């Protein structure tokens, strides 16, 4: 499959409809303890309230709103620590032994110093595909938004020292819209149709999720089966090759790897100009993340750009990015 654009939602293609021996589902079950499957990351996050209730939860001041919203709704007491440009923390010296610390493995760049705390909740979405076992990238509790990594309608995992089961059945309408969107995205590509319709359907699915006031839903049976059709080693190795290529060309010395390669600019204007230049060539780089909703300041949000470099792409794609960035 030759992809003309870079970034955006995944395609649910025929290769992901056939069982694979070394699949993602088996990898999860073998690597993590007490796994529960949820519809989305925010569904899983809401359920950890059982564990952190009556404790203080320390959050990084650089995170996605979908992490914060369910925690805010739950009423858990939160404090923030600062994340620097190198994605390492600053300000965790006030963390008490009984507190919980939420750690995000940004772009596979693990701040090992944060793992000194006893009570850690680790977001492994960006480090899930790392297959190097020299360092334990998980925490007392681990969370991963699988749907952000793979061509599946819904899915997130929650794992750790205790099993926390979902409260509700699947998000039926959300799954239906996401399934249609992912399948029709591929169909539109094959037939050179406009992708506007499936883009609209996928946006509608996210709108349903954003408007939901209830969390704790289970992952669909469809997505759990699709996990068995994704070759874990293949997607991990391909992603690593792309990440390493960008690292070499952009002269960065990041350890680890991820489905996104971070570029931090000196100003928002410089970042926005680069995104615009890439967008005109069909390369859509998201921003992780706009944190204005927090009410705390971290200007990293305004200077960062994430380059997609997951399993869908090859050197021809990453080379195109390098040429445009100059």
PDB file of C-alpha atoms in Angstrom:
ATOM      1  CA  UNK A   1       0.000   0.000   0.000  1.00  0.00           C
ATOM      2  CA  UNK A   2       1.425   3.374  -1.086  1.00  0.00           C
ATOM      3  CA  UNK A   3       0.268   6.212   1.152  1.00  0.00           C
ATOM      4  CA  UNK A   4       0.134   9.669  -0.416  1.00  0.00           C
ATOM      5  CA  UNK A   5      -0.414  11.616   2.802  1.00  0.00           C
ATOM      6  CA  UNK A   6       1.376  11.375   6.139  1.00  0.00           C
ATOM      7  CA  UNK A   7      -0.460  11.643   9.443  1.00  0.00           C
ATOM      8  CA  UNK A   8      -4.106  11.384  10.367  1.00  0.00           C
ATOM      9  CA  UNK A   9      -6.204   8.362  11.202  1.00  0.00           C
ATOM     10  CA  UNK A  10      -5.192   4.793  10.439  1.00  0.00           C
ATOM     11  CA  UNK A  11      -6.532   2.688   7.581  1.00  0.00           C
ATOM     12  CA  UNK A  12      -8.236  -0.604   8.406  1.00  0.00           C
ATOM     13  CA  UNK A  13      -6.783  -2.639   5.514  1.00  0.00           C
ATOM     14  CA  UNK A  14      -7.138  -6.341   4.580  1.00  0.00           C
ATOM     15  CA  UNK A  15      -3.738  -7.148   6.163  1.00  0.00           C
ATOM     16  CA  UNK A  16      -5.273  -6.384   9.556  1.00  0.00           C
ATOM     17  CA  UNK A  17      -8.087  -8.870   9.086  1.00  0.00           C
ATOM     18  CA  UNK A  18      -5.941 -12.028   9.241  1.00  0.00           C
ATOM     19  CA  UNK A  19      -4.682 -13.690  12.422  1.00  0.00           C
ATOM     20  CA  UNK A  20      -0.939 -13.263  13.122  1.00  0.00           C
ATOM     21  CA  UNK A  21       1.167 -15.581  15.279  1.00  0.00           C
ATOM     22  CA  UNK A  22       3.145 -12.805  16.988  1.00  0.00           C
ATOM     23  CA  UNK A  23       0.253 -10.471  17.589  1.00  0.00           C
ATOM     24  CA  UNK A  24      -0.377  -7.473  19.806  1.00  0.00           C
ATOM     25  CA  UNK A  25      -3.023  -9.194  21.927  1.00  0.00           C
ATOM     26  CA  UNK A  26      -0.683 -12.026  22.914  1.00  0.00           C
ATOM     27  CA  UNK A  27       2.104  -9.513  23.569  1.00  0.00           C
ATOM     28  CA  UNK A  28      -0.126  -7.610  26.010  1.00  0.00           C
ATOM     29  CA  UNK A  29      -1.256 -10.709  27.882  1.00  0.00           C
ATOM     30  CA  UNK A  30       2.305 -12.019  28.202  1.00  0.00           C
ATOM     31  CA  UNK A  31       3.922  -8.706  29.225  1.00  0.00           C
ATOM     32  CA  UNK A  32       1.439  -7.091  31.633  1.00  0.00           C
ATOM     33  CA  UNK A  33      -0.229  -8.228  34.836  1.00  0.00           C
ATOM     34  CA  UNK A  34      -3.939  -7.993  35.632  1.00  0.00           C
ATOM     35  CA  UNK A  35      -4.898  -6.580  32.230  1.00  0.00           C
ATOM     36  CA  UNK A  36      -8.321  -5.070  31.633  1.00  0.00           C
ATOM     37  CA  UNK A  37      -9.412  -3.732  28.247  1.00  0.00           C
ATOM     38  CA  UNK A  38     -11.287  -0.437  28.013  1.00  0.00           C
ATOM     39  CA  UNK A  39     -12.907   1.514  25.182  1.00  0.00           C
ATOM     40  CA  UNK A  40     -10.611   4.538  25.470  1.00  0.00           C
ATOM     41  CA  UNK A  41      -7.770   5.863  27.565  1.00  0.00           C
ATOM     42  CA  UNK A  42     -10.100   8.190  29.451  1.00  0.00           C
ATOM     43  CA  UNK A  43     -12.370   5.254  30.321  1.00  0.00           C
ATOM     44  CA  UNK A  44      -9.378   3.483  31.861  1.00  0.00           C
ATOM     45  CA  UNK A  45      -8.139   6.608  33.646  1.00  0.00           C
ATOM     46  CA  UNK A  46     -11.489   7.168  35.314  1.00  0.00           C
ATOM     47  CA  UNK A  47     -11.420   3.673  36.787  1.00  0.00           C
ATOM     48  CA  UNK A  48      -8.099   4.243  38.583  1.00  0.00           C
ATOM     49  CA  UNK A  49      -9.959   6.613  40.871  1.00  0.00           C
ATOM     50  CA  UNK A  50     -10.682   3.564  43.028  1.00  0.00           C
ATOM     51  CA  UNK A  51      -6.974   3.280  43.722  1.00  0.00           C
ATOM     52  CA  UNK A  52      -6.007   6.945  44.096  1.00  0.00           C
ATOM     53  CA  UNK A  53      -9.072   8.181  45.986  1.00  0.00           C
ATOM     54  CA  UNK A  54      -8.171  10.146  49.121  1.00  0.00           C
ATOM     55  CA  UNK A  55      -4.595  10.502  47.825  1.00  0.00           C
ATOM     56  CA  UNK A  56      -2.951  13.384  45.999  1.00  0.00           C
ATOM     57  CA  UNK A  57      -2.256  12.659  42.335  1.00  0.00           C
ATOM     58  CA  UNK A  58       0.643  14.568  40.769  1.00  0.00           C
ATOM     59  CA  UNK A  59       0.163  15.277  37.058  1.00  0.00           C
ATOM     60  CA  UNK A  60       2.694  16.659  34.560  1.00  0.00           C
ATOM     61  CA  UNK A  61       1.818  20.143  33.313  1.00  0.00           C
ATOM     62  CA  UNK A  62       2.213  18.885  29.753  1.00  0.00           C
ATOM     63  CA  UNK A  63      -0.577  16.395  28.990  1.00  0.00           C
ATOM     64  CA  UNK A  64      -3.679  15.725  26.912  1.00  0.00           C
ATOM     65  CA  UNK A  65      -7.043  17.075  28.026  1.00  0.00           C
ATOM     66  CA  UNK A  66      -8.514  13.571  27.713  1.00  0.00           C
ATOM     67  CA  UNK A  67      -6.333  12.549  30.668  1.00  0.00           C
ATOM     68  CA  UNK A  68      -7.395  15.476  32.796  1.00  0.00           C
ATOM     69  CA  UNK A  69     -11.173  15.508  32.108  1.00  0.00           C
ATOM     70  CA  UNK A  70     -12.087  12.168  33.733  1.00  0.00           C
ATOM     71  CA  UNK A  71      -9.864  12.922  36.722  1.00  0.00           C
ATOM     72  CA  UNK A  72     -11.454  16.325  37.177  1.00  0.00           C
ATOM     73  CA  UNK A  73     -14.905  14.750  36.991  1.00  0.00           C
ATOM     74  CA  UNK A  74     -13.931  12.198  39.641  1.00  0.00           C
ATOM     75  CA  UNK A  75     -12.941  14.871  42.132  1.00  0.00           C
ATOM     76  CA  UNK A  76      -9.475  13.454  42.782  1.00  0.00           C
ATOM     77  CA  UNK A  77      -7.108  15.978  44.348  1.00  0.00           C
ATOM     78  CA  UNK A  78      -4.391  16.866  41.814  1.00  0.00           C
ATOM     79  CA  UNK A  79      -1.171  18.874  41.853  1.00  0.00           C
ATOM     80  CA  UNK A  80       1.220  19.546  38.975  1.00  0.00           C
ATOM     81  CA  UNK A  81       4.905  19.141  38.341  1.00  0.00           C
ATOM     82  CA  UNK A  82       6.736  20.895  35.514  1.00  0.00           C
ATOM     83  CA  UNK A  83       7.993  19.167  32.352  1.00  0.00           C
ATOM     84  CA  UNK A  84      11.052  20.711  30.711  1.00  0.00           C
ATOM     85  CA  UNK A  85      12.023  20.858  27.031  1.00  0.00           C
ATOM     86  CA  UNK A  86      13.959  17.595  27.367  1.00  0.00           C
ATOM     87  CA  UNK A  87      10.748  15.951  28.653  1.00  0.00           C
ATOM     88  CA  UNK A  88      12.184  15.513  32.125  1.00  0.00           C
ATOM     89  CA  UNK A  89      10.476  16.662  35.278  1.00  0.00           C
ATOM     90  CA  UNK A  90      11.066  19.522  37.629  1.00  0.00           C
ATOM     91  CA  UNK A  91       9.260  20.114  40.921  1.00  0.00           C
ATOM     92  CA  UNK A  92       8.554  16.611  42.245  1.00  0.00           C
ATOM     93  CA  UNK A  93      10.550  17.252  45.416  1.00  0.00           C
ATOM     94  CA  UNK A  94       7.293  17.900  47.285  1.00  0.00           C
ATOM     95  CA  UNK A  95       5.791  14.505  46.446  1.00  0.00           C
ATOM     96  CA  UNK A  96       4.994  12.558  49.606  1.00  0.00           C
ATOM     97  CA  UNK A  97       5.409   8.827  49.984  1.00  0.00           C
ATOM     98  CA  UNK A  98       1.640   8.230  49.982  1.00  0.00           C
ATOM     99  CA  UNK A  99       1.013  10.378  46.865  1.00  0.00           C
ATOM    100  CA  UNK A 100       0.591   9.002  43.346  1.00  0.00           C
ATOM    101  CA  UNK A 101       2.636  10.313  40.425  1.00  0.00           C
ATOM    102  CA  UNK A 102       1.283  10.182  36.865  1.00  0.00           C
ATOM    103  CA  UNK A 103       4.152   9.659  34.434  1.00  0.00           C
ATOM    104  CA  UNK A 104       3.933  10.060  30.657  1.00  0.00           C
ATOM    105  CA  UNK A 105       6.632   8.314  28.632  1.00  0.00           C
ATOM    106  CA  UNK A 106       6.775  11.170  26.130  1.00  0.00           C
ATOM    107  CA  UNK A 107       7.663   9.892  22.668  1.00  0.00           C
ATOM    108  CA  UNK A 108       9.316   6.848  24.252  1.00  0.00           C
ATOM    109  CA  UNK A 109      11.635   9.143  26.230  1.00  0.00           C
ATOM    110  CA  UNK A 110      11.443   7.727  29.737  1.00  0.00           C
ATOM    111  CA  UNK A 111      12.418   9.946  32.666  1.00  0.00           C
ATOM    112  CA  UNK A 112      13.899   7.209  34.820  1.00  0.00           C
ATOM    113  CA  UNK A 113      14.216   9.548  37.818  1.00  0.00           C
ATOM    114  CA  UNK A 114      10.422   9.598  38.175  1.00  0.00           C
ATOM    115  CA  UNK A 115      10.375   5.862  38.756  1.00  0.00           C
ATOM    116  CA  UNK A 116      11.929   6.378  42.176  1.00  0.00           C
ATOM    117  CA  UNK A 117       8.447   6.920  43.554  1.00  0.00           C
ATOM    118  CA  UNK A 118       6.548   3.967  44.955  1.00  0.00           C
ATOM    119  CA  UNK A 119       3.088   4.864  43.633  1.00  0.00           C
ATOM    120  CA  UNK A 120       3.342   5.460  39.893  1.00  0.00           C
ATOM    121  CA  UNK A 121       0.699   5.518  37.173  1.00  0.00           C
ATOM    122  CA  UNK A 122       2.483   5.348  33.841  1.00  0.00           C
ATOM    123  CA  UNK A 123       0.992   6.318  30.499  1.00  0.00           C
ATOM    124  CA  UNK A 124       2.796   3.950  28.120  1.00  0.00           C
ATOM    125  CA  UNK A 125       0.982   5.014  24.930  1.00  0.00           C
ATOM    126  CA  UNK A 126       4.223   6.391  23.453  1.00  0.00           C
ATOM    127  CA  UNK A 127       6.445   3.596  24.781  1.00  0.00           C
ATOM    128  CA  UNK A 128       4.140   0.609  24.245  1.00  0.00           C
ATOM    129  CA  UNK A 129       5.989  -0.629  21.155  1.00  0.00           C
ATOM    130  CA  UNK A 130       9.450  -0.475  22.739  1.00  0.00           C
ATOM    131  CA  UNK A 131      10.705  -4.036  22.865  1.00  0.00           C
ATOM    132  CA  UNK A 132      13.961  -3.361  24.734  1.00  0.00           C
ATOM    133  CA  UNK A 133      13.628  -4.871  28.212  1.00  0.00           C
ATOM    134  CA  UNK A 134      16.685  -3.164  29.731  1.00  0.00           C
ATOM    135  CA  UNK A 135      14.394  -0.773  31.561  1.00  0.00           C
ATOM    136  CA  UNK A 136      10.917  -1.346  32.959  1.00  0.00           C
ATOM    137  CA  UNK A 137       8.719   1.235  31.264  1.00  0.00           C
ATOM    138  CA  UNK A 138       5.653   0.346  33.328  1.00  0.00           C
ATOM    139  CA  UNK A 139       4.504   1.467  36.755  1.00  0.00           C
ATOM    140  CA  UNK A 140       2.422   0.255  39.631  1.00  0.00           C
ATOM    141  CA  UNK A 141      -0.440   0.941  37.257  1.00  0.00           C
ATOM    142  CA  UNK A 142       0.007   1.253  33.466  1.00  0.00           C
ATOM    143  CA  UNK A 143      -2.359   2.822  30.928  1.00  0.00           C
ATOM    144  CA  UNK A 144      -2.171   2.731  27.135  1.00  0.00           C
ATOM    145  CA  UNK A 145      -4.536   4.156  24.522  1.00  0.00           C
ATOM    146  CA  UNK A 146      -4.254   1.381  21.935  1.00  0.00           C
ATOM    147  CA  UNK A 147      -6.631   3.023  19.472  1.00  0.00           C
ATOM    148  CA  UNK A 148      -4.130   5.864  19.039  1.00  0.00           C
ATOM    149  CA  UNK A 149      -1.488   3.365  17.872  1.00  0.00           C
ATOM    150  CA  UNK A 150      -3.325   0.831  15.780  1.00  0.00           C
ATOM    151  CA  UNK A 151      -6.081   0.471  13.146  1.00  0.00           C
ATOM    152  CA  UNK A 152      -8.791  -0.475  15.657  1.00  0.00           C
ATOM    153  CA  UNK A 153     -12.117   1.280  16.358  1.00  0.00           C
ATOM    154  CA  UNK A 154     -11.603   1.495  20.118  1.00  0.00           C
ATOM    155  CA  UNK A 155      -9.274   0.155  22.770  1.00  0.00           C
ATOM    156  CA  UNK A 156      -7.100   0.925  25.779  1.00  0.00           C
ATOM    157  CA  UNK A 157      -5.433  -1.221  28.394  1.00  0.00           C
ATOM    158  CA  UNK A 158      -5.189  -0.855  32.141  1.00  0.00           C
ATOM    159  CA  UNK A 159      -2.745  -3.118  33.957  1.00  0.00           C
ATOM    160  CA  UNK A 160      -0.889  -3.333  37.242  1.00  0.00           C
ATOM    161  CA  UNK A 161      -0.727  -4.782  40.700  1.00  0.00           C
ATOM    162  CA  UNK A 162      -4.522  -5.113  40.928  1.00  0.00           C
ATOM    163  CA  UNK A 163      -7.161  -5.878  38.293  1.00  0.00           C
ATOM    164  CA  UNK A 164      -9.662  -3.067  37.733  1.00  0.00           C
ATOM    165  CA  UNK A 165     -12.545  -4.144  35.519  1.00  0.00           C
ATOM    166  CA  UNK A 166     -14.669  -1.840  33.311  1.00  0.00           C
ATOM    167  CA  UNK A 167     -17.990  -0.652  34.720  1.00  0.00           C
ATOM    168  CA  UNK A 168     -20.004  -0.618  31.509  1.00  0.00           C
ATOM    169  CA  UNK A 169     -20.400  -2.440  28.217  1.00  0.00           C
ATOM    170  CA  UNK A 170     -19.016  -1.035  24.962  1.00  0.00           C
ATOM    171  CA  UNK A 171     -19.540   2.437  23.498  1.00  0.00           C
ATOM    172  CA  UNK A 172     -21.758   1.097  20.702  1.00  0.00           C
ATOM    173  CA  UNK A 173     -22.327   4.232  18.596  1.00  0.00           C
ATOM    174  CA  UNK A 174     -18.705   5.311  18.991  1.00  0.00           C
ATOM    175  CA  UNK A 175     -17.429   1.916  17.817  1.00  0.00           C
ATOM    176  CA  UNK A 176     -19.831   1.829  14.863  1.00  0.00           C
ATOM    177  CA  UNK A 177     -18.769   5.252  13.609  1.00  0.00           C
ATOM    178  CA  UNK A 178     -15.086   4.537  14.121  1.00  0.00           C
ATOM    179  CA  UNK A 179     -15.353   1.189  12.302  1.00  0.00           C
ATOM    180  CA  UNK A 180     -17.098   2.792   9.336  1.00  0.00           C
ATOM    181  CA  UNK A 181     -14.572   5.638   9.284  1.00  0.00           C
ATOM    182  CA  UNK A 182     -11.475   3.407   9.347  1.00  0.00           C
ATOM    183  CA  UNK A 183     -12.830   1.034   6.682  1.00  0.00           C
ATOM    184  CA  UNK A 184     -14.126   3.775   4.395  1.00  0.00           C
ATOM    185  CA  UNK A 185     -10.843   5.685   4.730  1.00  0.00           C
ATOM    186  CA  UNK A 186      -9.103   2.759   3.055  1.00  0.00           C
ATOM    187  CA  UNK A 187     -11.902   2.300   0.494  1.00  0.00           C
ATOM    188  CA  UNK A 188     -11.784   6.003  -0.414  1.00  0.00           C
ATOM    189  CA  UNK A 189      -8.029   5.782  -0.859  1.00  0.00           C
ATOM    190  CA  UNK A 190      -8.296   2.761  -3.178  1.00  0.00           C
ATOM    191  CA  UNK A 191     -10.895   4.455  -5.356  1.00  0.00           C
ATOM    192  CA  UNK A 192      -9.390   7.938  -5.183  1.00  0.00           C
ATOM    193  CA  UNK A 193     -12.546   9.297  -3.595  1.00  0.00           C
ATOM    194  CA  UNK A 194     -12.696  12.335  -1.372  1.00  0.00           C
ATOM    195  CA  UNK A 195     -11.957  11.440   2.241  1.00  0.00           C
ATOM    196  CA  UNK A 196     -14.294  14.147   3.544  1.00  0.00           C
ATOM    197  CA  UNK A 197     -17.110  11.733   4.385  1.00  0.00           C
ATOM    198  CA  UNK A 198     -15.075   9.316   6.465  1.00  0.00           C
ATOM    199  CA  UNK A 199     -13.246  12.224   8.096  1.00  0.00           C
ATOM    200  CA  UNK A 200     -16.623  13.664   9.112  1.00  0.00           C
ATOM    201  CA  UNK A 201     -17.745  10.314  10.548  1.00  0.00           C
ATOM    202  CA  UNK A 202     -14.533   9.957  12.562  1.00  0.00           C
ATOM    203  CA  UNK A 203     -14.962  13.499  13.878  1.00  0.00           C
ATOM    204  CA  UNK A 204     -18.519  12.652  14.856  1.00  0.00           C
ATOM    205  CA  UNK A 205     -17.244   9.655  16.802  1.00  0.00           C
ATOM    206  CA  UNK A 206     -14.807  11.865  18.728  1.00  0.00           C
ATOM    207  CA  UNK A 207     -17.594  14.355  19.353  1.00  0.00           C
ATOM    208  CA  UNK A 208     -19.691  11.577  20.898  1.00  0.00           C
ATOM    209  CA  UNK A 209     -16.779  10.723  23.161  1.00  0.00           C
ATOM    210  CA  UNK A 210     -16.156  14.341  24.173  1.00  0.00           C
ATOM    211  CA  UNK A 211     -19.817  14.844  25.021  1.00  0.00           C
ATOM    212  CA  UNK A 212     -20.038  11.698  27.112  1.00  0.00           C
ATOM    213  CA  UNK A 213     -20.424  12.334  30.806  1.00  0.00           C
ATOM    214  CA  UNK A 214     -19.857   8.698  31.724  1.00  0.00           C
ATOM    215  CA  UNK A 215     -16.587   6.776  31.794  1.00  0.00           C
ATOM    216  CA  UNK A 216     -15.493   3.197  32.387  1.00  0.00           C
ATOM    217  CA  UNK A 217     -16.645   1.482  29.181  1.00  0.00           C
ATOM    218  CA  UNK A 218     -15.222  -1.807  27.946  1.00  0.00           C
ATOM    219  CA  UNK A 219     -13.296  -2.393  24.725  1.00  0.00           C
ATOM    220  CA  UNK A 220     -15.354  -3.943  21.924  1.00  0.00           C
ATOM    221  CA  UNK A 221     -15.053  -7.602  21.010  1.00  0.00           C
ATOM    222  CA  UNK A 222     -14.240  -6.520  17.444  1.00  0.00           C
ATOM    223  CA  UNK A 223     -11.188  -4.510  18.496  1.00  0.00           C
ATOM    224  CA  UNK A 224      -9.923  -7.244  20.805  1.00  0.00           C
ATOM    225  CA  UNK A 225      -9.992  -9.636  17.859  1.00  0.00           C
ATOM    226  CA  UNK A 226      -8.310  -7.110  15.565  1.00  0.00           C
ATOM    227  CA  UNK A 227      -5.422  -6.936  18.065  1.00  0.00           C
ATOM    228  CA  UNK A 228      -4.794 -10.575  17.173  1.00  0.00           C
ATOM    229  CA  UNK A 229      -4.366  -9.536  13.527  1.00  0.00           C
ATOM    230  CA  UNK A 230      -1.548  -7.046  14.116  1.00  0.00           C
ATOM    231  CA  UNK A 231       2.042  -8.322  14.019  1.00  0.00           C
ATOM    232  CA  UNK A 232       3.670  -6.657  17.034  1.00  0.00           C
ATOM    233  CA  UNK A 233       7.284  -7.146  15.982  1.00  0.00           C
ATOM    234  CA  UNK A 234       6.628  -5.842  12.483  1.00  0.00           C
ATOM    235  CA  UNK A 235       5.012  -2.573  13.593  1.00  0.00           C
ATOM    236  CA  UNK A 236       7.604  -2.045  16.338  1.00  0.00           C
ATOM    237  CA  UNK A 237      10.588  -2.627  14.079  1.00  0.00           C
ATOM    238  CA  UNK A 238       9.215  -0.465  11.272  1.00  0.00           C
ATOM    239  CA  UNK A 239       8.477   2.377  13.668  1.00  0.00           C
ATOM    240  CA  UNK A 240      11.948   2.140  15.185  1.00  0.00           C
ATOM    241  CA  UNK A 241      13.559   2.345  11.734  1.00  0.00           C
ATOM    242  CA  UNK A 242      11.609   5.503  10.909  1.00  0.00           C
ATOM    243  CA  UNK A 243      12.321   7.097  14.277  1.00  0.00           C
ATOM    244  CA  UNK A 244      16.036   6.297  14.079  1.00  0.00           C
ATOM    245  CA  UNK A 245      16.225   7.771  10.567  1.00  0.00           C
ATOM    246  CA  UNK A 246      14.691  11.039  11.769  1.00  0.00           C
ATOM    247  CA  UNK A 247      16.973  11.026  14.789  1.00  0.00           C
ATOM    248  CA  UNK A 248      20.016  10.696  12.550  1.00  0.00           C
ATOM    249  CA  UNK A 249      18.940  13.329  10.012  1.00  0.00           C
ATOM    250  CA  UNK A 250      17.755  15.865  12.590  1.00  0.00           C
ATOM    251  CA  UNK A 251      20.812  15.227  14.787  1.00  0.00           C
ATOM    252  CA  UNK A 252      18.861  14.371  17.918  1.00  0.00           C
ATOM    253  CA  UNK A 253      20.052  11.973  20.586  1.00  0.00           C
ATOM    254  CA  UNK A 254      16.752  10.778  21.969  1.00  0.00           C
ATOM    255  CA  UNK A 255      16.788   7.366  23.650  1.00  0.00           C
ATOM    256  CA  UNK A 256      13.901   5.018  22.956  1.00  0.00           C
ATOM    257  CA  UNK A 257      11.458   5.513  20.076  1.00  0.00           C
ATOM    258  CA  UNK A 258       7.803   6.183  19.399  1.00  0.00           C
ATOM    259  CA  UNK A 259       5.166   6.529  16.699  1.00  0.00           C
ATOM    260  CA  UNK A 260       5.839  10.279  16.811  1.00  0.00           C
ATOM    261  CA  UNK A 261       9.114  12.163  16.623  1.00  0.00           C
ATOM    262  CA  UNK A 262       9.137  15.391  18.664  1.00  0.00           C
ATOM    263  CA  UNK A 263      10.612  18.621  17.350  1.00  0.00           C
ATOM    264  CA  UNK A 264      10.815  21.552  19.776  1.00  0.00           C
ATOM    265  CA  UNK A 265      11.151  24.989  18.193  1.00  0.00           C
ATOM    266  CA  UNK A 266      12.357  28.233  19.744  1.00  0.00           C
ATOM    267  CA  UNK A 267       9.012  29.968  19.189  1.00  0.00           C
ATOM    268  CA  UNK A 268       5.389  29.314  18.343  1.00  0.00           C
ATOM    269  CA  UNK A 269       5.744  31.235  15.071  1.00  0.00           C
ATOM    270  CA  UNK A 270       8.641  29.030  13.951  1.00  0.00           C
ATOM    271  CA  UNK A 271       6.643  25.887  14.839  1.00  0.00           C
ATOM    272  CA  UNK A 272       3.502  27.071  13.058  1.00  0.00           C
ATOM    273  CA  UNK A 273       5.450  27.985   9.925  1.00  0.00           C
ATOM    274  CA  UNK A 274       6.996  24.501   9.795  1.00  0.00           C
ATOM    275  CA  UNK A 275       3.596  22.812  10.288  1.00  0.00           C
ATOM    276  CA  UNK A 276       2.078  24.930   7.539  1.00  0.00           C
ATOM    277  CA  UNK A 277       4.897  24.138   5.135  1.00  0.00           C
ATOM    278  CA  UNK A 278       4.522  20.393   5.789  1.00  0.00           C
ATOM    279  CA  UNK A 279       0.716  20.551   5.605  1.00  0.00           C
ATOM    280  CA  UNK A 280       0.850  21.991   2.094  1.00  0.00           C
ATOM    281  CA  UNK A 281       2.728  18.826   1.053  1.00  0.00           C
ATOM    282  CA  UNK A 282       0.214  16.454   2.628  1.00  0.00           C
ATOM    283  CA  UNK A 283       2.145  15.898   5.874  1.00  0.00           C
ATOM    284  CA  UNK A 284      -0.056  16.525   8.889  1.00  0.00           C
ATOM    285  CA  UNK A 285       1.834  16.887  12.160  1.00  0.00           C
ATOM    286  CA  UNK A 286      -0.256  17.022  15.333  1.00  0.00           C
ATOM    287  CA  UNK A 287       0.631  19.027  18.428  1.00  0.00           C
ATOM    288  CA  UNK A 288       1.004  17.145  21.696  1.00  0.00           C
ATOM    289  CA  UNK A 289      -0.587  19.052  23.436  1.00  0.00           C
ATOM    290  CA  UNK A 290      -2.377  22.385  23.831  1.00  0.00           C
ATOM    291  CA  UNK A 291      -2.576  22.643  27.628  1.00  0.00           C
ATOM    292  CA  UNK A 292      -4.418  25.960  27.929  1.00  0.00           C
ATOM    293  CA  UNK A 293      -7.297  24.089  29.598  1.00  0.00           C
ATOM    294  CA  UNK A 294      -5.135  23.467  32.674  1.00  0.00           C
ATOM    295  CA  UNK A 295      -4.696  27.022  33.789  1.00  0.00           C
ATOM    296  CA  UNK A 296      -1.016  26.317  34.433  1.00  0.00           C
ATOM    297  CA  UNK A 297       1.699  27.480  32.085  1.00  0.00           C
ATOM    298  CA  UNK A 298       4.071  25.336  30.045  1.00  0.00           C
ATOM    299  CA  UNK A 299       5.075  27.011  26.797  1.00  0.00           C
ATOM    300  CA  UNK A 300       6.348  23.693  25.456  1.00  0.00           C
ATOM    301  CA  UNK A 301       2.765  23.301  24.210  1.00  0.00           C
ATOM    302  CA  UNK A 302       3.268  26.215  21.839  1.00  0.00           C
ATOM    303  CA  UNK A 303       6.675  25.216  20.515  1.00  0.00           C
ATOM    304  CA  UNK A 304       6.378  21.476  19.904  1.00  0.00           C
ATOM    305  CA  UNK A 305       5.431  19.566  16.758  1.00  0.00           C
ATOM    306  CA  UNK A 306       5.022  15.797  16.441  1.00  0.00           C
ATOM    307  CA  UNK A 307       6.176  14.107  13.225  1.00  0.00           C
ATOM    308  CA  UNK A 308       4.267  10.882  12.433  1.00  0.00           C
ATOM    309  CA  UNK A 309       6.712   8.015  11.879  1.00  0.00           C
ATOM    310  CA  UNK A 310       4.711   4.885  12.645  1.00  0.00           C
ATOM    311  CA  UNK A 311       4.595   1.513  10.859  1.00  0.00           C
ATOM    312  CA  UNK A 312       2.638   2.908   7.893  1.00  0.00           C
ATOM    313  CA  UNK A 313       5.647   4.775   6.551  1.00  0.00           C
ATOM    314  CA  UNK A 314       9.110   4.164   5.184  1.00  0.00           C
ATOM    315  CA  UNK A 315      12.279   6.045   4.280  1.00  0.00           C
ATOM    316  CA  UNK A 316      10.563   7.606   1.264  1.00  0.00           C
ATOM    317  CA  UNK A 317       8.085   9.284   3.628  1.00  0.00           C
ATOM    318  CA  UNK A 318      10.549  10.306   6.340  1.00  0.00           C
ATOM    319  CA  UNK A 319      12.997  11.485   3.658  1.00  0.00           C
ATOM    320  CA  UNK A 320      10.268  13.705   2.221  1.00  0.00           C
ATOM    321  CA  UNK A 321       9.787  15.288   5.647  1.00  0.00           C
ATOM    322  CA  UNK A 322      13.508  15.960   6.012  1.00  0.00           C
ATOM    323  CA  UNK A 323      13.680  17.586   2.555  1.00  0.00           C
ATOM    324  CA  UNK A 324      10.814  19.941   3.366  1.00  0.00           C
ATOM    325  CA  UNK A 325      12.152  20.912   6.767  1.00  0.00           C
ATOM    326  CA  UNK A 326      15.505  21.633   5.147  1.00  0.00           C
TER     327      UNK A 326
END
